[in-house]
PDB file of C-alpha atoms in Angstrom:
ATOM      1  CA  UNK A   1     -29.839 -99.136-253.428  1.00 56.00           C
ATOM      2  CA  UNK A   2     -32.479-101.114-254.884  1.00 58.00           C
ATOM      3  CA  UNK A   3     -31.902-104.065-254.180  1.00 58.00           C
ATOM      4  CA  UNK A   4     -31.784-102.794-250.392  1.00 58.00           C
ATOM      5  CA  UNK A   5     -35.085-101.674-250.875  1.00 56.00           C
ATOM      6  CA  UNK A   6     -36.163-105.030-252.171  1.00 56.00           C
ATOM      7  CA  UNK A   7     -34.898-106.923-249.470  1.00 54.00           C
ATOM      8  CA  UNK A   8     -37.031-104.368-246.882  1.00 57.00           C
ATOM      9  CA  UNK A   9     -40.202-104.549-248.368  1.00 58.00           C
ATOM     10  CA  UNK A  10     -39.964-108.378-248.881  1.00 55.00           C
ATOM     11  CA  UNK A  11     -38.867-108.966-244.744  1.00 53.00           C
ATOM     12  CA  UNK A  12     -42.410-108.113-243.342  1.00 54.00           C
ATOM     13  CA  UNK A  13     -44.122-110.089-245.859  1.00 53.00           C
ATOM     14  CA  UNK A  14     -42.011-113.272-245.195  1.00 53.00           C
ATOM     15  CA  UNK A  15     -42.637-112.571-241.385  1.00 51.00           C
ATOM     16  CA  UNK A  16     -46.448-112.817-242.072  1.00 55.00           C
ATOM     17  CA  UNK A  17     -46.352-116.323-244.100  1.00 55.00           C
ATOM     18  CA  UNK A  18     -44.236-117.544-241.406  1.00 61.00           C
ATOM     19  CA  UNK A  19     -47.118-117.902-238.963  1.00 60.00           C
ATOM     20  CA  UNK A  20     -49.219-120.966-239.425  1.00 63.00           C
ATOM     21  CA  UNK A  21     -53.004-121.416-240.172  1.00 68.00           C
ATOM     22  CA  UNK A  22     -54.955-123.349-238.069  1.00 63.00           C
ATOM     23  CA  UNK A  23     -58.042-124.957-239.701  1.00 65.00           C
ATOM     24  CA  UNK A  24     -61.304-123.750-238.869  1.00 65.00           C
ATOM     25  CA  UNK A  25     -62.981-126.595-237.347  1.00 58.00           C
ATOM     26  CA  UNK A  26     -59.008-126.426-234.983  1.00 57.00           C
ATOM     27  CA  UNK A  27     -60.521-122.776-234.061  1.00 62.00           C
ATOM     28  CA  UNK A  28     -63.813-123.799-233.014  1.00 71.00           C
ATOM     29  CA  UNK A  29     -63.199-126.813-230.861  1.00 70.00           C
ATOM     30  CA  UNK A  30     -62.707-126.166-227.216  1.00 78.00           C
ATOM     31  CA  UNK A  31     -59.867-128.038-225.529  1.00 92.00           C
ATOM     32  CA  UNK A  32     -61.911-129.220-223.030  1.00 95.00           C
ATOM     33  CA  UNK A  33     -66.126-128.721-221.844  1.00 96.00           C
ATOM     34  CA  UNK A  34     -67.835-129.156-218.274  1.00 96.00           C
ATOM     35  CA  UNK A  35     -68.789-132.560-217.664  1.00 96.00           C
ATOM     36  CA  UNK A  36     -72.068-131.607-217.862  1.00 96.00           C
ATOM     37  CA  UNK A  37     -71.512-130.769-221.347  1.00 95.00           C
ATOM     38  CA  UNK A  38     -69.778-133.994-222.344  1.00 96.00           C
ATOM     39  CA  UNK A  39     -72.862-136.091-220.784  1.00 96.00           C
ATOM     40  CA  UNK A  40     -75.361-134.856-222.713  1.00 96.00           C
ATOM     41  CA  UNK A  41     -73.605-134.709-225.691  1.00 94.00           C
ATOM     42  CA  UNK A  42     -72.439-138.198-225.686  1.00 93.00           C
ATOM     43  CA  UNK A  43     -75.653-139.825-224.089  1.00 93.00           C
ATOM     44  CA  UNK A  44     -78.417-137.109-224.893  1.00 93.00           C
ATOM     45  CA  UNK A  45     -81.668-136.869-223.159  1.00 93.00           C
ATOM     46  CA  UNK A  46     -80.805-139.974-221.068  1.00 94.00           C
ATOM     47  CA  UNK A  47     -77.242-138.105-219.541  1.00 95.00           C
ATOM     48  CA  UNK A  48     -76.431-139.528-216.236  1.00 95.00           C
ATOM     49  CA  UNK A  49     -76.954-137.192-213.494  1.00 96.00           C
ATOM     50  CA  UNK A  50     -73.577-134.850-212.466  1.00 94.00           C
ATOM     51  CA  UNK A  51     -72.994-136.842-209.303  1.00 96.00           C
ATOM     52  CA  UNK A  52     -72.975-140.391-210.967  1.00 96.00           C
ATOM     53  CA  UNK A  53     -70.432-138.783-214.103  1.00 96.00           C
ATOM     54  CA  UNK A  54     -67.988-137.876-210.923  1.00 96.00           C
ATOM     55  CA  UNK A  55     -68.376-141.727-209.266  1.00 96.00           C
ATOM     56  CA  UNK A  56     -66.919-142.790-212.811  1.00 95.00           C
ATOM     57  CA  UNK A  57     -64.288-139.454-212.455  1.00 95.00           C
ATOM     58  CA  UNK A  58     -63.140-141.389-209.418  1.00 95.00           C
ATOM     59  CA  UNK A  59     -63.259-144.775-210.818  1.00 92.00           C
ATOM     60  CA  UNK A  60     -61.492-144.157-213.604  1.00 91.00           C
ATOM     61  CA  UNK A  61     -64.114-145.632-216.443  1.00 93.00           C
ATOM     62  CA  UNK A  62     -63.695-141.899-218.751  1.00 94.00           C
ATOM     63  CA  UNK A  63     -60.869-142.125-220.881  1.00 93.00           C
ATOM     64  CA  UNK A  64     -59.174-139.534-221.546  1.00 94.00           C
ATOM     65  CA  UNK A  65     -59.312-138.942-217.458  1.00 95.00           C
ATOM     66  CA  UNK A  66     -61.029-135.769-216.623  1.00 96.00           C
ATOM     67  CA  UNK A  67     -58.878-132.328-215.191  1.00 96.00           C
ATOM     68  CA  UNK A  68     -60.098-130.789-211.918  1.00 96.00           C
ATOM     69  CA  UNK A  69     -59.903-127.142-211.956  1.00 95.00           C
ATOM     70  CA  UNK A  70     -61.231-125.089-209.290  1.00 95.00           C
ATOM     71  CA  UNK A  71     -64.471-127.270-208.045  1.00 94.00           C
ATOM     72  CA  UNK A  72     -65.319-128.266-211.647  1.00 95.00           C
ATOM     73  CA  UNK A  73     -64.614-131.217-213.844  1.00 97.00           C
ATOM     74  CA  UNK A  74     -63.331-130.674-217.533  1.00 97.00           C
ATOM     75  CA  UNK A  75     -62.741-133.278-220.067  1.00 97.00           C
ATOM     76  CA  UNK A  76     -61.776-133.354-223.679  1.00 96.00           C
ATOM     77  CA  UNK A  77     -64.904-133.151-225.881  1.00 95.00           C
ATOM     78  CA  UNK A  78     -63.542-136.941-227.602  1.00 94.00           C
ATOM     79  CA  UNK A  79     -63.592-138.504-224.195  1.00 95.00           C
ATOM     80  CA  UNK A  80     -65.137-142.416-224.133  1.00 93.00           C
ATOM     81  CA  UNK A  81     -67.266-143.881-221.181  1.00 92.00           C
ATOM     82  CA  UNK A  82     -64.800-146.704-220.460  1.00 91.00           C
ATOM     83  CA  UNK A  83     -65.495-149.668-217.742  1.00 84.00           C
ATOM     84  CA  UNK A  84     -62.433-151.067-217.122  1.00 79.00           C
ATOM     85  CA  UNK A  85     -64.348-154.795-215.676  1.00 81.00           C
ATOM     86  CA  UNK A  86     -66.507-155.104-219.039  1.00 80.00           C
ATOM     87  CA  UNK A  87     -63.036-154.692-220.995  1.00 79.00           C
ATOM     88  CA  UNK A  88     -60.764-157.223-218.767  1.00 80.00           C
ATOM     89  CA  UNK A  89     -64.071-160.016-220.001  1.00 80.00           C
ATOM     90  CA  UNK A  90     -64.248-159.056-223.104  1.00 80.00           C
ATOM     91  CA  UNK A  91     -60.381-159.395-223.072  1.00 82.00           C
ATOM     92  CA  UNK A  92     -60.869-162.758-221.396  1.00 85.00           C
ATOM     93  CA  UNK A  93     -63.581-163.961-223.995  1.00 85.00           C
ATOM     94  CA  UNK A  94     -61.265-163.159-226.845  1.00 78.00           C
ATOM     95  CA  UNK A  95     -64.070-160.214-228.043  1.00 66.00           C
ATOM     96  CA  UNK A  96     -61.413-157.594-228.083  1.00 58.00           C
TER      97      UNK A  96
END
């Protein structure tokens, strides 16, 4: 009988270890922010207005390539300003 007993009270607690911890800066970090967001925290007080941020939506020049829910823009908080033309020359220039 006791080792029944063991083997009872020892199941719930091995159900609890089982799930894993996320880190706490995994917990605070959004998936993705408004573009709005992104622009002024990657170019500050000098953002680019909303309008010009969805000309390089369209373009393609953020990498990782914005999601379109609803009638707003979302984008990863890591996302890069890319221009694909400046990257082709640099390419071409042997730069990169």
């Amino acid at each position: 009988m006791d080792a029944v007993d063991e083997t009872r009270t020892k199941a719930p607690r091995e159900r609890e270890l089982s799930v894993p911890v996320l880190p706490e800066s995994a917990k605070r970090r959004p998936k993705l922010i408004p573009i709005a967001v992104w622009a002024e925290e990657t170019f500050g007080d000098y953002a680019p207005p909303v309008r010009t941020i969805r000309s390089w939506i369209r373009a393609g020049k953020i990498y990782p390539m914005p999601v379109k829910i609803g009638r707003s823009y979302y984008v990863k908080p890591d996302a890069e300003y890319v221009d694909p033309l400046v990257q082709r020359f640099r390419r071409s220039i042997g730069r990169y």
